XYZ file of C-alpha atoms in Angstrom:
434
model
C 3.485 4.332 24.383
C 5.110 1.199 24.996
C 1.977 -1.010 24.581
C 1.518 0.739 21.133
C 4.974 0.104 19.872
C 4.858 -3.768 21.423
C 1.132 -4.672 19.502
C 2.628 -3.602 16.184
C 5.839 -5.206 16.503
C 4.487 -8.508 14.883
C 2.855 -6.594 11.904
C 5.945 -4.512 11.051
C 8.456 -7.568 10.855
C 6.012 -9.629 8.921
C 5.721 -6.728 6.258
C 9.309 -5.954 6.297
C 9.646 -9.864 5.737
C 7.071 -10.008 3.051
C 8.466 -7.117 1.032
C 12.028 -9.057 0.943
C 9.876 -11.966 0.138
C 8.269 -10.375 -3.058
C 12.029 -9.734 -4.132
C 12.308 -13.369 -4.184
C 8.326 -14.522 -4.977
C 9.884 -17.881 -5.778
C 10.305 -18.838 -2.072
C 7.248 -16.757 -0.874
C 3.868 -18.735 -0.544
C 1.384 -16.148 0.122
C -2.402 -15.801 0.360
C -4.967 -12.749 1.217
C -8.214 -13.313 2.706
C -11.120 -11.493 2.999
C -14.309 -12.681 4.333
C -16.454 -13.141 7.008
C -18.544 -15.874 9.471
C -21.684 -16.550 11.662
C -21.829 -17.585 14.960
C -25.132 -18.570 16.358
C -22.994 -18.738 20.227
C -20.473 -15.719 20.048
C -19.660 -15.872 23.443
C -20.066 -19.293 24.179
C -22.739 -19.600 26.673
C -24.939 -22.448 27.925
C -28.309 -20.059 28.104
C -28.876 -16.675 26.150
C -27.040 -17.423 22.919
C -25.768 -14.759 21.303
C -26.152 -14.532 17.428
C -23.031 -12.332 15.541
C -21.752 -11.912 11.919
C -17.879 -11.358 12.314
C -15.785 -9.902 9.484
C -12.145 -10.746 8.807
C -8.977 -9.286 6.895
C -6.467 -12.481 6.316
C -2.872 -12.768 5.470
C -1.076 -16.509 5.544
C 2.564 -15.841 4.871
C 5.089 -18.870 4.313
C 9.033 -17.758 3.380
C 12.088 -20.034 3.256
C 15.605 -18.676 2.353
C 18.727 -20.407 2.848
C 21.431 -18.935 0.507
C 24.300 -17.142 0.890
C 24.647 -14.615 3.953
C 20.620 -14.807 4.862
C 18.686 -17.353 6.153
C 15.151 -17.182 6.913
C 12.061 -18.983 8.055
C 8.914 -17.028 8.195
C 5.187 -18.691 9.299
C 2.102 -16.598 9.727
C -1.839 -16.527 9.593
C -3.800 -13.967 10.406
C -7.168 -12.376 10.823
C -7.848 -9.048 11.816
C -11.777 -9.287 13.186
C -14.230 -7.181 13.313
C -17.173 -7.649 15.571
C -20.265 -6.186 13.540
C -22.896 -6.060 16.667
C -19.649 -4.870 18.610
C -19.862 -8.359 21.566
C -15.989 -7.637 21.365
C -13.616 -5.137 20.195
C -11.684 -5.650 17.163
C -8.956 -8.099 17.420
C -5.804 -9.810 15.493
C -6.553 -13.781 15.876
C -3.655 -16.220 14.460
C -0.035 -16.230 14.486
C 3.353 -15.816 13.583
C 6.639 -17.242 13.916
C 9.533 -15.819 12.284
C 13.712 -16.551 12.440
C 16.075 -14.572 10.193
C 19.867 -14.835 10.344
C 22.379 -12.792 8.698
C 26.056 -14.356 8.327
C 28.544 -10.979 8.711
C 31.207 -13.958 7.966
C 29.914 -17.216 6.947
C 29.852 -19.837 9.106
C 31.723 -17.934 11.666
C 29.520 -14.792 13.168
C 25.961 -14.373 12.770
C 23.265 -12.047 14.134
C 19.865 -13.744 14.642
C 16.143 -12.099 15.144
C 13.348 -14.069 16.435
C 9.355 -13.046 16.814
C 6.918 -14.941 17.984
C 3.152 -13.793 18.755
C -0.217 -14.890 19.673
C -3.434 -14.300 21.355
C -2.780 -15.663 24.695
C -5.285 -17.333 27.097
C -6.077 -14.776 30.620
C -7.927 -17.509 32.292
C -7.579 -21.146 31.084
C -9.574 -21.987 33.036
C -12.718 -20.337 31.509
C -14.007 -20.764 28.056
C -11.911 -19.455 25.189
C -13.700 -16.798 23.488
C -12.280 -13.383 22.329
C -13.224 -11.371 25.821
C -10.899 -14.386 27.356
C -7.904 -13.551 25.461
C -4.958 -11.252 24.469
C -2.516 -10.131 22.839
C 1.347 -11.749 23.501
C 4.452 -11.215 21.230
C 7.703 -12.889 22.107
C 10.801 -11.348 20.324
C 14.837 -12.042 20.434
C 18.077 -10.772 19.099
C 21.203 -11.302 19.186
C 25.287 -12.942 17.826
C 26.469 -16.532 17.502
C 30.279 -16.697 17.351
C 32.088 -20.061 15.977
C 35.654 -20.269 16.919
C 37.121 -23.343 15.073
C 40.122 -24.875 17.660
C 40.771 -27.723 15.369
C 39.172 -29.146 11.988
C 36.033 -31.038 13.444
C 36.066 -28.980 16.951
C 34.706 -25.706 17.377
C 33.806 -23.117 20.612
C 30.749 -21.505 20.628
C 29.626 -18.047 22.117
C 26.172 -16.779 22.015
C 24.799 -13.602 23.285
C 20.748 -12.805 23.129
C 18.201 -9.904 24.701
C 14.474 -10.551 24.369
C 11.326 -8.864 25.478
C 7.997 -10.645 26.460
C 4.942 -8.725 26.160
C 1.457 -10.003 27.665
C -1.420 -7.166 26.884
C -3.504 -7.959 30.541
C -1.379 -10.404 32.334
C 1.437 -8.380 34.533
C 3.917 -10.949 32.875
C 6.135 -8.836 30.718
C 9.726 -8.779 31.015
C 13.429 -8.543 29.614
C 16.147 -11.059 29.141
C 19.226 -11.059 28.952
C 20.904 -14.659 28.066
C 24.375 -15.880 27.644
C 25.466 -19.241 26.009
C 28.531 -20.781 25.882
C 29.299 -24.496 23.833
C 31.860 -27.089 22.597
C 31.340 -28.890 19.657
C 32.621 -31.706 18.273
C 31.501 -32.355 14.158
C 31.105 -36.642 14.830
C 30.746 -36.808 10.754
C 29.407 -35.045 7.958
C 25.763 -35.085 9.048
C 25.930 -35.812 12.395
C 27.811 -33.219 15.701
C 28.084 -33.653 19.515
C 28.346 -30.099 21.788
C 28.403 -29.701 25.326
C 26.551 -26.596 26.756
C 25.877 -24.250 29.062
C 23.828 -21.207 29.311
C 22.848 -18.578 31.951
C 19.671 -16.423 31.908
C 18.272 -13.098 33.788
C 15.136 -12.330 33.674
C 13.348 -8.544 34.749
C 9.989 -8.292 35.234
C 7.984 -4.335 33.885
C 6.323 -4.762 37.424
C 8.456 -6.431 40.249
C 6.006 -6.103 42.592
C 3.971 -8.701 40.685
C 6.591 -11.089 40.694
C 10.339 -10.732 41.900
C 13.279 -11.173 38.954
C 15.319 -14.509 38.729
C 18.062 -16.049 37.673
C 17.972 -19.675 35.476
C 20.898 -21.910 34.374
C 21.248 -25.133 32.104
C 23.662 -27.106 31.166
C 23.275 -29.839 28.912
C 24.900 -32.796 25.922
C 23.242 -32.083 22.709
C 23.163 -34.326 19.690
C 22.143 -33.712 15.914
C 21.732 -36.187 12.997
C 20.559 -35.897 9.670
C 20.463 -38.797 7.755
C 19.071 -39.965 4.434
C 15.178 -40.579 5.912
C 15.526 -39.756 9.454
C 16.371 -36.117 11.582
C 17.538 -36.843 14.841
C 17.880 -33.803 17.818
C 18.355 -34.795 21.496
C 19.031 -32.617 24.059
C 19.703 -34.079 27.803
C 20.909 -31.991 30.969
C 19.209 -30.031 33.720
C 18.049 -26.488 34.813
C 18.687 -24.517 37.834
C 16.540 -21.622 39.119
C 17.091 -19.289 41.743
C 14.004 -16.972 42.748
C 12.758 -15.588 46.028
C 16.083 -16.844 47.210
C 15.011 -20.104 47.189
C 16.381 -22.903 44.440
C 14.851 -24.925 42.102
C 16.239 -28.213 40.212
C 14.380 -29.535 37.052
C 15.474 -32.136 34.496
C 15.848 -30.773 31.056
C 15.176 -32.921 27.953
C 13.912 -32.155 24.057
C 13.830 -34.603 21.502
C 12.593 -34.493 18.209
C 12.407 -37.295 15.569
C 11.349 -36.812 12.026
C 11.153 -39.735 9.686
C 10.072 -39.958 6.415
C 8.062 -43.635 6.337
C 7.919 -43.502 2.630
C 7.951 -41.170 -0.358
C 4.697 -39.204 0.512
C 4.536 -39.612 4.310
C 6.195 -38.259 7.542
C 6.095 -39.264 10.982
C 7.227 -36.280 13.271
C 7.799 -37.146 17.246
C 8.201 -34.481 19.827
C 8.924 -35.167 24.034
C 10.453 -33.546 26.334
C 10.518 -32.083 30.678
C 12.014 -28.381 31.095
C 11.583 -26.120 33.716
C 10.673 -23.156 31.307
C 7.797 -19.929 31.453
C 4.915 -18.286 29.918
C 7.043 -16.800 26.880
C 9.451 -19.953 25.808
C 6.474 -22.229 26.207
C 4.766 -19.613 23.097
C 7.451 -20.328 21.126
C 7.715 -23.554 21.336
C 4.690 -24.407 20.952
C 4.129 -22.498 17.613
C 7.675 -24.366 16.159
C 6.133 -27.904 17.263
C 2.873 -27.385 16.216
C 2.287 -24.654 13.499
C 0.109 -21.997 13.956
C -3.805 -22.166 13.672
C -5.874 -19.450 13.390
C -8.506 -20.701 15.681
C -6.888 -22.472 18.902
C -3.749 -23.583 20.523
C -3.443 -19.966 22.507
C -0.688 -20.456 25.734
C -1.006 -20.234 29.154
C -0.070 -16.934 30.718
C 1.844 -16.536 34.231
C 4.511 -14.855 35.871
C 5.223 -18.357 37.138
C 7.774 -21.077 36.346
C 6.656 -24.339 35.454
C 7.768 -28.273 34.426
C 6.622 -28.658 31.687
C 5.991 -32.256 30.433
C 5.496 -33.005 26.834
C 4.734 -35.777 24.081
C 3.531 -34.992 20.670
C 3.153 -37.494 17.903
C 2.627 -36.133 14.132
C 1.776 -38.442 10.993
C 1.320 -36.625 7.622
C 0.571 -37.771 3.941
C 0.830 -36.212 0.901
C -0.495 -38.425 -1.637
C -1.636 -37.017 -5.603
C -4.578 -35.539 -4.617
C -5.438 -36.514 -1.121
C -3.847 -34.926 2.216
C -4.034 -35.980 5.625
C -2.947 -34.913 8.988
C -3.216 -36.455 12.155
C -1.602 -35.989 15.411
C -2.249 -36.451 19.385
C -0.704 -34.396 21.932
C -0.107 -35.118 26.374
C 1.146 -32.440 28.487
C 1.327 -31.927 32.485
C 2.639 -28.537 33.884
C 3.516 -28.469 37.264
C 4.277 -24.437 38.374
C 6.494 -23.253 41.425
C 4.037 -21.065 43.144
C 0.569 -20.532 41.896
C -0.448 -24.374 41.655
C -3.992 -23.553 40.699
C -2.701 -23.311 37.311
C -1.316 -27.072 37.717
C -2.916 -29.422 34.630
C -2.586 -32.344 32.723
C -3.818 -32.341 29.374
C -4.697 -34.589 25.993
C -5.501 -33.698 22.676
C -6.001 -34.892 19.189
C -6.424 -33.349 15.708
C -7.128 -34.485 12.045
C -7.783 -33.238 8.851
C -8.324 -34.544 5.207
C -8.291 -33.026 2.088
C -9.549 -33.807 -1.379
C -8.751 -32.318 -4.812
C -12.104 -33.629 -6.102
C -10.638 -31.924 -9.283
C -8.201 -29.173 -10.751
C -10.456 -25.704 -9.248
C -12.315 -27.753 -6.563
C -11.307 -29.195 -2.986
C -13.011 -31.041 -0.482
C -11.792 -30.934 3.669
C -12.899 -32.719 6.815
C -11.333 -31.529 10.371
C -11.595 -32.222 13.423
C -9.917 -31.882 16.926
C -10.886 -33.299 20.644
C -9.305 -32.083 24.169
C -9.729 -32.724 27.685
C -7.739 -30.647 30.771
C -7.615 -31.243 34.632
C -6.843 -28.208 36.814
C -6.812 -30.411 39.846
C -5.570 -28.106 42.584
C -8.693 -25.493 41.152
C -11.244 -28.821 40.941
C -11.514 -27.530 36.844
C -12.411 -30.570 34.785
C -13.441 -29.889 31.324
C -13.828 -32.126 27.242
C -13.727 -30.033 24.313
C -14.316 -30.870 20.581
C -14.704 -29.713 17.261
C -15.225 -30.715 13.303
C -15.624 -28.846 10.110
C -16.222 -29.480 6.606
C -15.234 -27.216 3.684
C -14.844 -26.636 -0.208
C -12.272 -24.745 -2.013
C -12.991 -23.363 -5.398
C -10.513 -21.887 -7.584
C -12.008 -19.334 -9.839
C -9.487 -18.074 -11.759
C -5.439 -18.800 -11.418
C -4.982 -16.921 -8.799
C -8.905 -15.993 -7.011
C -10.589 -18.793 -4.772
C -13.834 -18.878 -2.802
C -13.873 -20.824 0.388
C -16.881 -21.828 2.064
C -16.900 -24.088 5.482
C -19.768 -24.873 8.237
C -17.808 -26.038 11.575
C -19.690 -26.837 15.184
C -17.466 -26.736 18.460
C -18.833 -27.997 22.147
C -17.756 -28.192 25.644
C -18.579 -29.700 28.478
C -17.310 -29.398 32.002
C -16.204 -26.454 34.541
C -14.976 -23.129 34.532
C -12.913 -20.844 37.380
C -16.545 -19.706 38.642
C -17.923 -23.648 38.821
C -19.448 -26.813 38.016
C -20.527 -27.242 34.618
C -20.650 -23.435 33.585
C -18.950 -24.773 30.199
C -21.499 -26.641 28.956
C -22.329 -24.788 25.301
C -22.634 -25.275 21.500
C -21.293 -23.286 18.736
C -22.221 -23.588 14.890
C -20.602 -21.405 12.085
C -20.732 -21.013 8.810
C -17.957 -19.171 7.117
C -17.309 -17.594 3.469
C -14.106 -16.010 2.185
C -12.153 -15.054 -1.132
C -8.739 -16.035 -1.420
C -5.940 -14.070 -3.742
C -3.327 -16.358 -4.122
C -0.595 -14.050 -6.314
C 1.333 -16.641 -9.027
C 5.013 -16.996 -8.126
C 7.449 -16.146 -10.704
């Protein structure tokens, strides 16, 4: 029963979120899909391709509120799949990430809720096809308290409980986290806090892994200025588990500048000894959510986790482009096999060629190292695309994409070598805000 209630967690926050959304259609953007695509390589094979049509139910879901007692960020896409010659069982590919906050008394108490999910990776080490992953929702709750002690001082008291939930990985487990902070406002856009926060986490099966205890303390600084957002956080993390203890650095920084009116450059870096479930989340908040890719690692291991992610977008009249490039290294306490160092880069263009009809070009490249399991493997893909807008609010979209691999898998040398082409068709309802 608990499975059942945990896989349609994600589903019944995003509707409750979309129905407050239609009350306000001016901040909602929203799209439905439905559609379908050929694969000439469902599974992803070197030898004995496997032809499948796949069929596909699509929400994208985009909802920013910041008024009064309510603030809210919302960011889904997703595709419920159906496998027509039944190679998998029917599945929910995509994401969504989703933060409300409710002020009981402004700028003083809040209560915040938090879900994240995804489809999760149960091997990274072999290729990612449907049978390789599953289903993984993240989700928080909990008060912030703000206790002014002078005019540009305050104390800070947070409180949260969250629940991880991994479908097939023996990962899931409860949290309970404390936080405690002083903060000093340095001007009007700019404050200074000191922190410190204290974690315990409970594994569903402790005979899979044992429970643990995890505390940071850190100096956190946040800027906004006129063209440039500024957030640093620098400290360290302590973990006790198996009654031994573990000392990591912590650092996050994030940079956003706008280079000029239409384009942004967006820089993320960072080392944290963190897990399977805050890695998800932040992950999706770096990068987005794609409906195809990006799913996280899954272990009931801690891990550093080294990061650097550079972002440049432009938004000119009628051309958009995105490009970005992305290093990582994770380094876990235990079960090194899952130790890797990884590089990636992404790009897409797209075209209004004129008011009903867009062009787009896309294209990604990775490579991963699992040295301690001798797992070396390149991966790429690139698309092309038109969108047609048929009537205000109806669109056809129509894309042909190839993906290919080469290298290793878990069960050896160069069992990833394989091609995929699709071809892909769907109609868009795109309801006019108001």
């Amino acid at each position: 029963m608990k499975n059942i209630k945990q896989r349609g967690r994600p589903l019944v926050i995003a509707a409750a979120w979309l129905c407050a959304g239609i009350v306000h259609a001016q901040e909602v953007d929203l799209g439905l899909t439905v559609g379908a695509y050929h694969t000439d390589n469902i599974r992803r094979t070197s030898v004995d391709e496997e032809s499948q049509t796949v069929g596909e139910l699509g929400l994208r879901l985009g909802w920013t509120r910041d008024s009064g007692r309510l603030n809210a960020n919302v960011d889904a896409n997703l595709a419920y799949r159906e496998y027509f010659d039944d190679a998998y069982d029917s599945d929910l590919q995509g994401g969504f990430n989703g933060r409300v906050v409710y002020w009981f008394l402004p700028e003083r108490l809040s209560w915040e809720f938090q879900d994240n999910y995804a489809r999760a990776l149960i091997d990274p080490r072999n290729v990612d096809t449907p049978g390789n992953q599953q289903n993984a929702n993240y989700f928080t709750t909990g008060p912030d308290l703000r206790l002014p002690l002078s005019e540009r001082t305050s104390l800070l008291v947070g409180g949260r409980w969250s629940d991880a939930y991994f479908e097939d990985t023996e990962a899931g487990n409860q949290r309970l986290t404390g936080t405690l902070g002083l903060e000093r406002r340095m001007s009007e856009r700019s404050t200074l806090s000191l922190n410190a926060t204290a974690e315990r986490v409970e594994f569903d099966d402790e005979s899979v892994s044992s429970n643990y205890d995890r505390q940071s303390g850190y100096l956190e600084y946040a800027m906004q200025g006129a063209r440039t957002n500024l957030s640093v956080r620098a400290g360290g993390t302590v973990l006790h588990d198996y009654g031994d203890t573990t000392n990591g650095p912590l650092l996050n920084l994030t940079v956003e500048r706008q280079v000029t009116a239409r384009s942004t450059l967006t820089l993320n870096a960072g080392t944290e000894l963190t897990d399977s479930a805050d890695a998800l989340r932040r992950e999706q908040q770096i990068g987005g959510i794609d409906l195809d890719g990006g799913n996280p690692i899954v272990s009931t291991d801690q891990f550093q986790s080294d990061f650097v992610s550079l972002a440049w977008a432009l938004e000119g009249a009628r051309t958009t482009l995105d490009l970005a490039v992305d290093l990582r290294s994770e380094d876990y306490e235990r079960d090194t096999t899952f130790n890797r160092d990884a590089i990636g880069a992404t790009g897409s263009l797209v075209r209004r060629l004129s008011a009903r009809l867009s062009w787009r070009l896309y294209g990604g490249w990775s490579k991963q190292d699992f040295d301690r399991s001798d797992v070396d493997f390149d991966e790429w893909n690139a698309g092309t695309g038109f969108d047609w807008l048929l009537t205000e609010t109806v669109g056809v979209t129509l894309t042909g994409e190839r993906f290919e691999g080469s290298g290793d898998t878990a069960f050896g040398t160069g069992l990833r070598d394989y091609t995929e082409n699709r071809v892909t068709v769907r109609l868009t309802y795109t309801p006019r805000r108001r």
